[in-house]
Amino acid sequence: MKDEICTSWKTRLQMLLLGLLLTGAALEAQVSPVRVQTDTTKIRIGEQISYTIVVQADTTDLVIFPEGQTFMPLELVESLPTDSVLLQEQAASNPMKPLRLSKLYKLTQFDSGRYTLPAQRVLINEQAFLTDSLLVEVGDVAVDTTEQGLYDIKPYIEVDGITPDYWSYLKWILPLLVVIALFLWWLVRRNQKQAEEEQQLPPFERAMVSLKALDEKKYLESDRYKEFYSELTDTIRRYLEDKVYDRSLESTTDELIVRLRMEQEAGKLELQRQTVDELARLLRTADLAKFARVNPERGKAQADRSLSERILVETKEALPEPTEEELMRDQAYREALARKRKRKFILTGIFGVFGILLTAFIILVAVKGFDFVKDNVIGHPSKELLEGTWVRSEYGNPPIIISTPEVLKRLPAQLPPEAQAQVKMNMFGYGALLDDFSIIVNNSQFPPKTELDIQQTVDATLKQLESRGVKNIIVKTEEFTTPNGAQGVRTFGTASFPVLNTGEYRSGQYEMLTFKAQNVLQQMVISWRAGDTYAEQIAERVKGSIELQKAGS
């Protein structure tokens, strides 16, 4: 009996061992090619976990790793490129050349607690494999104020700004400034000369100086009678114009002599008749030398030189002494003349500079076109945005990383009251929808297992545009891929945007980019005035800067 019992137990033990071996073989045959490696499961707030998914596959297999915010409630900080290693020890016996693929993710969390990192789905030739879930503990950062003191907020630090490219403007401005500077220099010099002329010697002394200067030129020694008599008679006429008759320079010889005789008869000029006759003879001799080229003898020319000085002296003596009233009137005249000269100087400068600028403007328009001048000289808001210092930043959680001309400001979320408890929305923007240019970024988190439909989101946004008064909306839709490979939908077209407080409409364009990840909808809307080429360049540059993770499912 005892032998039978022993035999029975041995048989059962053998069967059990055989079953365990078969079960182990079956499990070994079904071992998942996907496994997970982590450097830790316990972190403090803000620290990162290195989470690596390792896949063993062949070189011909198509392997798709999870992307996007599939690690929630943990946040994806960085997704590194996939690393591959050829398994040499297995490649000799396997013509498929097995590989070990690994992809590293950096994860974090900013709230303390215990979190379950969900199983991640990896596709190998369209067959899904799940990783194990992982429990992660996030602890608070202990702050001991007894060991570490508290300090005031540090003051602002001034930093050097970015130096603009002034050369593109200076190459146009410098030549213009040179021309204006030369014109003003000429104007100042001319004004100084006129001022000097106003402060010259009295007429008689000035005439004597002119005669002495004529002697130094020695025209008679080289038989230059025309030049000699021209300057000689001009000196006499200029003195007579200042003291006797104010049209002496422009009068003919006969007209001047007649006028002098009238002044004699009226008692205004106590000059002897013989002196007037001698002046008439001198002027007629000068007319022959200047216009008929009849040259007198050199001795006669010398005598005329002496005669002219005697005529000037006798004329000065024949003039009555100016009264005090005349002297005051003369002083007032000089002051009025100075004011007139100053006013003329200012007006000439203003109109001259304006004329130079207008000429430069016309030339620039002819060479570069009116649009170039308008945008670079008058100014263009969109051009200033495009050429300014751009900012690259993250918006929302999970973040949309984009480059923009200005930092986007947080906007109030536009959610109905019943949805505020279920949906967490973050909105950021520059400008307003009805402005000439605007950028709006929307980042919304929904409860787990919420069915998200991109087309419904696009339709809701278009209805919101219509509610703001936008009409004639033309809609075009196509797939869109960000530079880092995230898939989304691009909705774009034209519309008529209302102009505030006018009742009028302007033509505009819009771009709407919509993405979805697990429980997350992300959207960016850009609008601008139609025909604004600089705004179009801004929109293209913003779209080209989007860094967004691919949807995970």
XYZ file of C-alpha atoms in Angstrom:
553
model
C 0.000 0.000 0.000
C 2.809 2.346 0.958
C 4.612 1.585 -2.348
C 1.467 2.405 -4.286
C 1.129 5.762 -2.522
C 4.786 6.606 -3.223
C 4.397 5.617 -6.836
C 1.273 7.814 -7.067
C 3.055 10.888 -5.595
C 6.027 10.384 -7.904
C 3.698 10.231 -10.881
C 1.919 13.441 -9.806
C 5.234 15.227 -9.202
C 6.489 14.242 -12.634
C 3.270 15.481 -14.224
C 3.537 18.778 -12.297
C 7.138 19.319 -13.392
C 6.200 18.484 -16.969
C 3.312 20.986 -16.815
C 5.608 23.700 -15.446
C 8.133 23.055 -18.192
C 5.464 23.207 -20.873
C 3.996 26.380 -19.354
C 7.454 27.987 -19.229
C 8.085 27.039 -22.818
C 4.749 28.538 -23.843
C 5.481 31.758 -21.921
C 8.936 31.947 -23.461
C 7.391 31.588 -26.888
C 5.050 34.522 -26.118
C 7.604 36.878 -24.529
C 6.831 40.459 -25.638
C 9.535 42.091 -27.765
C 8.827 45.353 -25.900
C 10.194 46.209 -22.495
C 10.722 49.324 -20.379
C 13.754 50.693 -18.530
C 13.711 53.611 -16.049
C 16.438 55.199 -14.025
C 14.124 55.780 -11.042
C 10.510 55.747 -9.923
C 10.903 58.306 -7.154
C 11.547 61.956 -7.942
C 10.998 65.347 -6.417
C 8.817 68.033 -7.962
C 10.308 69.205 -11.247
C 12.911 66.438 -11.523
C 12.952 64.212 -14.585
C 12.606 60.469 -15.162
C 14.537 58.790 -17.961
C 11.925 56.419 -19.427
C 13.248 54.121 -22.172
C 11.222 51.762 -24.371
C 13.350 48.941 -25.813
C 12.109 46.936 -28.809
C 13.727 43.896 -30.364
C 12.851 43.612 -34.049
C 14.248 42.872 -37.453
C 15.594 45.407 -39.901
C 12.552 44.888 -42.124
C 10.050 45.588 -39.341
C 8.139 48.878 -39.150
C 8.274 50.063 -35.545
C 6.238 53.067 -34.343
C 6.934 54.381 -30.849
C 4.360 56.406 -28.871
C 4.485 60.143 -29.344
C 2.705 63.109 -27.806
C 1.214 63.448 -24.354
C 0.459 59.733 -23.901
C 2.331 59.664 -20.591
C -0.207 61.718 -18.660
C -0.553 62.379 -15.770
C 3.228 62.811 -16.232
C 4.363 65.475 -18.676
C 6.630 64.823 -21.612
C 9.631 67.146 -21.482
C 11.727 65.769 -24.317
C 11.562 62.901 -26.806
C 15.002 61.854 -28.028
C 15.675 60.230 -31.416
C 15.437 56.473 -31.704
C 18.701 54.580 -31.191
C 19.357 51.254 -32.973
C 21.927 48.514 -32.319
C 22.522 45.498 -34.543
C 22.674 42.294 -32.462
C 25.855 40.719 -33.825
C 25.555 37.474 -31.851
C 22.142 36.747 -33.416
C 22.806 38.154 -36.872
C 25.082 35.232 -37.826
C 22.260 32.701 -37.571
C 19.375 35.004 -38.529
C 19.252 36.365 -42.076
C 16.685 39.022 -40.942
C 19.419 40.874 -39.008
C 17.788 41.493 -35.629
C 17.963 44.983 -34.100
C 17.488 46.419 -30.651
C 15.697 49.743 -30.901
C 15.493 52.087 -27.928
C 13.772 55.440 -27.510
C 14.365 57.672 -24.490
C 11.731 60.000 -23.053
C 12.240 62.650 -20.376
C 9.195 62.878 -18.071
C 8.366 65.106 -15.134
C 5.558 66.223 -12.793
C 5.103 69.454 -10.872
C 2.610 68.246 -8.276
C 3.471 65.853 -5.486
C 1.688 62.486 -5.176
C 1.623 58.907 -6.475
C 0.988 58.608 -10.204
C 0.459 55.594 -12.447
C 2.295 55.935 -15.724
C -0.051 54.173 -18.177
C 1.004 51.336 -20.447
C 2.410 52.635 -23.722
C 1.452 51.156 -27.075
C 4.170 50.259 -29.586
C 3.254 49.211 -33.122
C 5.396 46.565 -34.861
C 4.168 45.941 -38.387
C 0.750 47.302 -37.310
C 0.566 44.844 -34.402
C 0.168 46.541 -31.049
C 2.294 45.633 -28.011
C 1.753 47.204 -24.593
C 4.404 48.037 -22.048
C 3.919 47.540 -18.335
C 2.411 50.386 -16.350
C 4.629 52.060 -13.804
C 4.009 53.593 -10.389
C 5.879 56.876 -9.855
C 6.163 58.755 -6.592
C 6.668 62.541 -6.699
C 7.753 64.075 -3.423
C 7.766 67.648 -2.181
C 10.969 69.650 -2.005
C 11.720 70.252 1.649
C 12.528 73.852 2.477
C 14.126 74.527 5.865
C 13.925 78.248 6.486
C 16.017 77.827 9.648
C 18.964 76.665 7.567
C 18.370 78.852 4.532
C 17.566 82.522 4.891
C 14.919 84.419 2.982
C 16.007 87.168 0.644
C 14.344 90.085 -1.087
C 13.464 89.957 -4.741
C 16.473 90.844 -6.828
C 16.295 94.102 -8.764
C 15.995 94.285 -12.527
C 19.226 93.907 -14.435
C 19.729 96.027 -17.507
C 20.965 94.069 -20.483
C 22.328 95.274 -23.778
C 19.669 95.394 -26.445
C 20.057 93.892 -29.872
C 21.722 96.369 -32.209
C 19.509 96.998 -35.240
C 20.917 96.867 -38.743
C 21.332 100.584 -39.325
C 23.445 100.220 -42.463
C 20.438 99.433 -44.683
C 19.016 102.834 -43.679
C 22.285 104.787 -43.549
C 23.144 103.975 -47.165
C 20.066 105.982 -48.169
C 20.157 108.629 -45.465
C 23.859 109.573 -45.595
C 23.880 110.864 -49.223
C 20.725 112.849 -48.478
C 22.280 114.361 -45.364
C 25.398 115.306 -47.349
C 23.295 117.141 -49.958
C 21.310 118.951 -47.246
C 24.527 119.868 -45.409
C 26.078 121.321 -48.586
C 22.943 123.332 -49.297
C 22.830 124.747 -45.750
C 26.558 125.564 -45.904
C 26.015 127.508 -49.145
C 22.997 129.290 -47.652
C 24.885 130.302 -44.505
C 27.823 131.593 -46.539
C 25.530 133.675 -48.729
C 23.765 135.096 -45.684
C 27.115 136.022 -44.137
C 28.165 137.835 -47.296
C 24.918 139.779 -47.371
C 25.364 140.724 -43.727
C 28.889 141.897 -44.459
C 27.625 144.017 -47.337
C 25.083 145.638 -45.033
C 27.865 146.536 -42.609
C 30.133 148.032 -45.276
C 31.753 151.493 -45.152
C 29.670 154.593 -45.901
C 29.096 155.206 -49.629
C 31.808 157.867 -50.081
C 34.517 155.906 -48.270
C 33.483 152.791 -50.183
C 33.805 154.682 -53.463
C 37.316 155.897 -52.557
C 38.366 152.323 -51.707
C 37.013 151.142 -55.086
C 39.070 153.778 -56.936
C 42.235 152.710 -55.154
C 41.500 149.079 -56.005
C 41.061 150.124 -59.655
C 44.523 151.705 -59.658
C 46.059 148.469 -58.385
C 44.612 146.461 -61.279
C 46.661 148.453 -63.821
C 44.177 148.077 -66.684
C 45.681 151.031 -68.607
C 49.158 149.459 -68.768
C 47.668 146.554 -70.741
C 45.271 148.745 -72.782
C 42.169 147.187 -71.207
C 40.058 150.328 -71.516
C 36.712 148.582 -71.474
C 37.325 147.026 -68.031
C 38.845 150.295 -66.779
C 35.872 152.490 -67.714
C 33.313 149.863 -66.619
C 34.605 149.784 -63.051
C 35.236 153.542 -62.998
C 31.686 154.480 -63.997
C 30.177 151.751 -61.799
C 31.884 153.305 -58.795
C 30.437 156.736 -59.598
C 26.958 155.415 -60.397
C 26.827 153.299 -57.200
C 27.683 156.368 -55.081
C 25.032 158.430 -56.862
C 22.469 155.632 -56.349
C 23.181 155.546 -52.621
C 23.140 159.326 -52.095
C 21.316 161.076 -54.973
C 19.179 158.959 -57.309
C 18.177 155.359 -56.490
C 18.123 154.287 -60.170
C 21.535 155.516 -61.176
C 22.901 152.040 -61.955
C 20.099 151.117 -64.377
C 19.734 154.512 -66.049
C 21.352 155.477 -69.358
C 23.851 158.309 -69.454
C 21.300 160.845 -70.765
C 18.682 159.764 -68.203
C 21.138 160.126 -65.352
C 22.342 163.582 -66.464
C 18.746 164.802 -66.872
C 17.951 163.585 -63.373
C 20.984 165.342 -61.882
C 20.031 168.664 -63.570
C 16.499 168.303 -62.143
C 17.958 167.812 -58.678
C 20.072 170.963 -59.233
C 17.096 173.067 -60.287
C 15.029 171.803 -57.332
C 17.790 172.856 -54.929
C 18.285 169.324 -53.654
C 21.799 169.082 -55.085
C 24.043 172.130 -54.786
C 26.402 170.948 -57.498
C 27.982 173.286 -60.070
C 26.750 172.953 -63.651
C 30.362 172.507 -64.847
C 30.723 169.428 -62.640
C 27.604 167.884 -64.180
C 28.898 168.659 -67.703
C 32.253 167.012 -66.892
C 30.412 163.936 -65.531
C 28.335 163.761 -68.735
C 31.498 163.877 -70.893
C 33.169 161.150 -68.748
C 30.140 158.868 -68.995
C 29.889 159.283 -72.787
C 33.607 158.495 -73.157
C 33.062 155.397 -71.062
C 30.098 154.380 -73.250
C 32.286 154.580 -76.352
C 34.982 152.476 -74.722
C 32.518 149.870 -73.397
C 30.135 149.515 -76.332
C 31.826 150.918 -79.410
C 35.339 149.814 -78.410
C 36.707 153.326 -79.140
C 39.812 153.606 -77.033
C 40.814 157.100 -75.843
C 44.413 158.134 -75.343
C 46.093 156.798 -72.237
C 46.620 160.338 -70.914
C 42.907 161.099 -71.258
C 42.034 157.920 -69.368
C 44.376 158.981 -66.557
C 42.724 162.408 -66.505
C 39.262 160.767 -66.312
C 40.475 158.790 -63.322
C 41.386 162.026 -61.497
C 38.173 163.675 -62.705
C 36.023 160.912 -61.231
C 37.579 161.369 -57.787
C 36.990 165.158 -57.960
C 33.342 164.619 -59.031
C 32.789 162.319 -56.048
C 34.294 164.858 -53.630
C 32.251 167.762 -55.058
C 29.071 165.673 -55.013
C 29.632 164.752 -51.377
C 30.167 168.421 -50.481
C 27.081 169.429 -52.460
C 24.809 167.077 -50.511
C 23.163 168.517 -47.386
C 24.082 166.984 -44.052
C 21.568 164.332 -42.996
C 19.233 165.386 -40.217
C 18.817 163.383 -37.031
C 15.480 162.126 -38.337
C 17.150 160.880 -41.527
C 19.835 159.162 -39.554
C 17.224 157.421 -37.409
C 15.251 156.509 -40.515
C 18.416 155.084 -42.033
C 19.070 153.032 -38.903
C 15.501 151.737 -38.951
C 15.944 150.875 -42.603
C 19.073 148.901 -41.827
C 17.317 147.021 -39.030
C 14.369 146.279 -41.275
C 16.774 145.119 -43.938
C 18.453 142.788 -41.428
C 15.084 141.349 -40.364
C 14.103 140.860 -43.968
C 17.402 139.121 -44.679
C 16.948 136.839 -41.653
C 13.386 135.953 -42.660
C 14.509 135.249 -46.182
C 17.343 133.066 -44.842
C 14.924 130.950 -42.746
C 12.328 130.556 -45.499
C 14.970 129.715 -48.080
C 16.405 127.077 -45.746
C 13.015 125.503 -45.042
C 11.861 125.421 -48.650
C 15.299 124.355 -49.839
C 15.474 121.374 -47.491
C 11.871 120.479 -48.336
C 12.733 120.651 -52.038
C 15.728 118.351 -51.540
C 13.618 115.849 -49.600
C 10.862 115.978 -52.196
C 13.363 115.449 -54.998
C 14.931 112.523 -53.138
C 11.462 111.056 -52.535
C 10.559 111.293 -56.228
C 13.875 109.724 -57.271
C 13.459 106.910 -54.724
C 9.918 106.201 -55.899
C 11.098 106.131 -59.513
C 13.951 103.728 -58.684
C 12.465 101.489 -55.960
C 8.720 101.924 -56.344
C 6.134 103.548 -54.089
C 5.567 100.445 -51.926
C 9.257 100.288 -51.014
C 9.306 103.973 -50.057
C 6.044 103.709 -48.135
C 7.206 100.674 -46.130
C 10.749 101.862 -45.415
C 10.360 105.637 -45.121
C 6.803 106.133 -43.932
C 6.742 102.843 -42.015
C 4.691 99.633 -41.979
C 3.513 97.918 -38.753
C 3.755 94.391 -40.164
C 7.225 95.060 -41.559
C 8.392 96.263 -38.151
C 7.019 93.055 -36.589
C 8.687 90.874 -39.217
C 12.093 92.534 -38.890
C 11.992 92.949 -35.107
C 13.376 90.635 -32.434
C 11.330 87.425 -32.358
C 10.563 85.423 -29.222
C 10.407 81.620 -28.947
C 8.301 80.350 -26.075
C 5.996 77.579 -24.823
C 2.260 78.085 -24.389
C -0.119 75.843 -22.464
C 0.199 72.336 -21.092
C 1.084 70.271 -23.029
C 3.003 73.138 -24.632
C 2.836 74.549 -28.124
C 6.324 75.868 -28.866
C 6.372 78.647 -31.460
C 8.348 81.734 -32.470
C 6.398 85.002 -32.650
C 7.249 88.709 -33.199
C 5.936 89.507 -29.708
C 5.307 87.451 -26.577
C 1.726 86.161 -26.560
C -0.281 87.359 -23.583
C -2.616 85.140 -21.584
C -6.262 85.671 -22.535
C -9.401 84.800 -20.557
C -10.807 81.374 -21.498
C -14.057 81.541 -23.426
C -15.964 78.562 -22.024
C -19.616 78.158 -21.048
C -20.147 77.727 -17.280
C -21.182 74.076 -17.597
C -17.901 73.203 -19.375
C -15.505 75.043 -17.059
C -15.439 72.181 -14.551
C -14.662 69.596 -17.244
C -12.309 71.404 -19.630
C -9.073 73.171 -18.733
C -8.413 75.819 -21.394
C -5.397 78.081 -21.770
C -5.515 80.875 -24.359
C -2.725 83.194 -25.432
C -2.700 85.884 -28.089
C -1.264 88.945 -29.786
C -3.700 91.512 -31.107
C -7.419 90.928 -31.569
C -9.291 88.986 -34.200
C -10.561 92.172 -35.858
C -7.140 93.880 -35.887
C -4.941 94.054 -38.972
C -2.872 91.161 -37.575
C -3.475 88.686 -34.754
C -2.244 85.346 -33.374
C -4.367 83.245 -31.009
C -3.146 79.982 -29.393
C -5.660 77.711 -27.653
C -4.698 74.678 -25.558
C -7.571 72.625 -24.055
C -7.430 69.514 -21.825
C -10.501 67.260 -21.634
C -11.420 64.466 -19.189
C -9.923 61.010 -19.892
C -11.520 58.898 -22.633
C -13.178 61.949 -24.191
C -13.810 61.478 -27.910
C -12.142 64.420 -29.675
C -13.090 65.445 -33.200
C -10.858 67.976 -35.008
C -13.555 68.806 -37.560
C -16.026 69.707 -34.823
C -13.402 71.999 -33.302
C -12.798 73.682 -36.670
C -16.532 74.153 -37.248
C -16.947 75.646 -33.759
C -14.107 78.116 -34.424
C -15.641 79.155 -37.749
C -18.994 79.734 -36.025
C -17.212 81.875 -33.463
C -15.763 83.951 -36.316
C -19.263 84.442 -37.708
C -20.529 85.478 -34.263
C -17.856 88.223 -34.230
C -19.284 89.653 -37.457
C -16.925 87.983 -39.950
C -18.724 87.039 -43.157
C -18.053 85.642 -46.644
C -15.772 83.006 -45.107
C -14.150 80.798 -47.735
C -12.880 77.563 -46.190
C -10.149 75.288 -47.504
C -8.853 72.274 -45.590
C -5.778 70.103 -45.927
C -3.474 68.012 -43.785
C -0.619 69.802 -42.072
C 2.649 68.485 -40.690
C 4.848 70.501 -38.336
C 8.627 70.593 -38.886
C 9.056 67.970 -36.135
C 6.489 65.639 -37.718
C 3.276 66.253 -35.742
C 0.134 65.709 -37.806
C -2.774 68.119 -37.815
C -5.354 69.873 -39.983
C -4.835 73.204 -41.730
C -7.941 75.281 -42.377
C -7.390 78.476 -44.331
C -9.032 80.935 -46.654
C -10.320 84.483 -47.009
C -13.111 86.414 -45.317
C -14.584 89.880 -44.833
C -13.633 91.258 -41.411
C -15.661 94.108 -39.869
C -13.897 97.391 -39.152
C -14.745 98.483 -35.620
C -17.207 101.352 -35.182
C -17.510 102.024 -38.914
C -19.952 99.465 -40.304
C -17.471 98.733 -43.085
C -15.629 95.529 -43.955
C -12.111 94.788 -45.114
C -10.760 91.771 -46.939
C -8.620 89.481 -44.827
C -7.010 86.065 -44.683
C -6.830 83.483 -41.926
C -4.883 80.319 -41.064
C -6.186 77.777 -38.547
C -3.980 74.872 -37.421
C -5.642 72.220 -35.241
C -3.994 69.239 -33.531
C -5.180 66.587 -31.130
C -3.394 64.307 -28.695
C -4.722 62.134 -25.915
C -7.427 64.216 -24.205
C -5.854 67.403 -25.608
C -6.879 69.776 -28.406
C -4.375 72.396 -29.569
C -5.196 75.168 -32.030
C -3.531 78.259 -33.483
C -5.412 80.920 -35.465
C -3.642 83.676 -37.428
C -5.512 86.457 -39.253
C -4.291 89.460 -41.229
C -5.333 92.109 -43.730
C -5.464 90.895 -47.333
C -2.565 92.055 -49.481
C -0.205 92.527 -46.515
C 2.823 90.644 -47.802
C 4.761 91.193 -44.579
C 1.942 89.628 -42.535
C 1.937 86.639 -44.900
C 5.668 86.204 -44.259
C 5.033 86.390 -40.505
C 2.347 83.703 -40.772
C 4.649 81.414 -42.764
C 7.481 81.951 -40.309
C 5.240 81.209 -37.319
C 3.903 78.030 -38.953
C 7.419 76.930 -39.784
C 8.487 77.343 -36.147
C 5.814 75.131 -34.553
C 7.264 72.402 -32.372
C 4.498 70.014 -31.394
C 4.485 66.358 -30.455
C 2.648 63.936 -32.685
C -0.718 62.614 -31.615
C -0.215 59.419 -29.663
C -3.206 57.470 -30.934
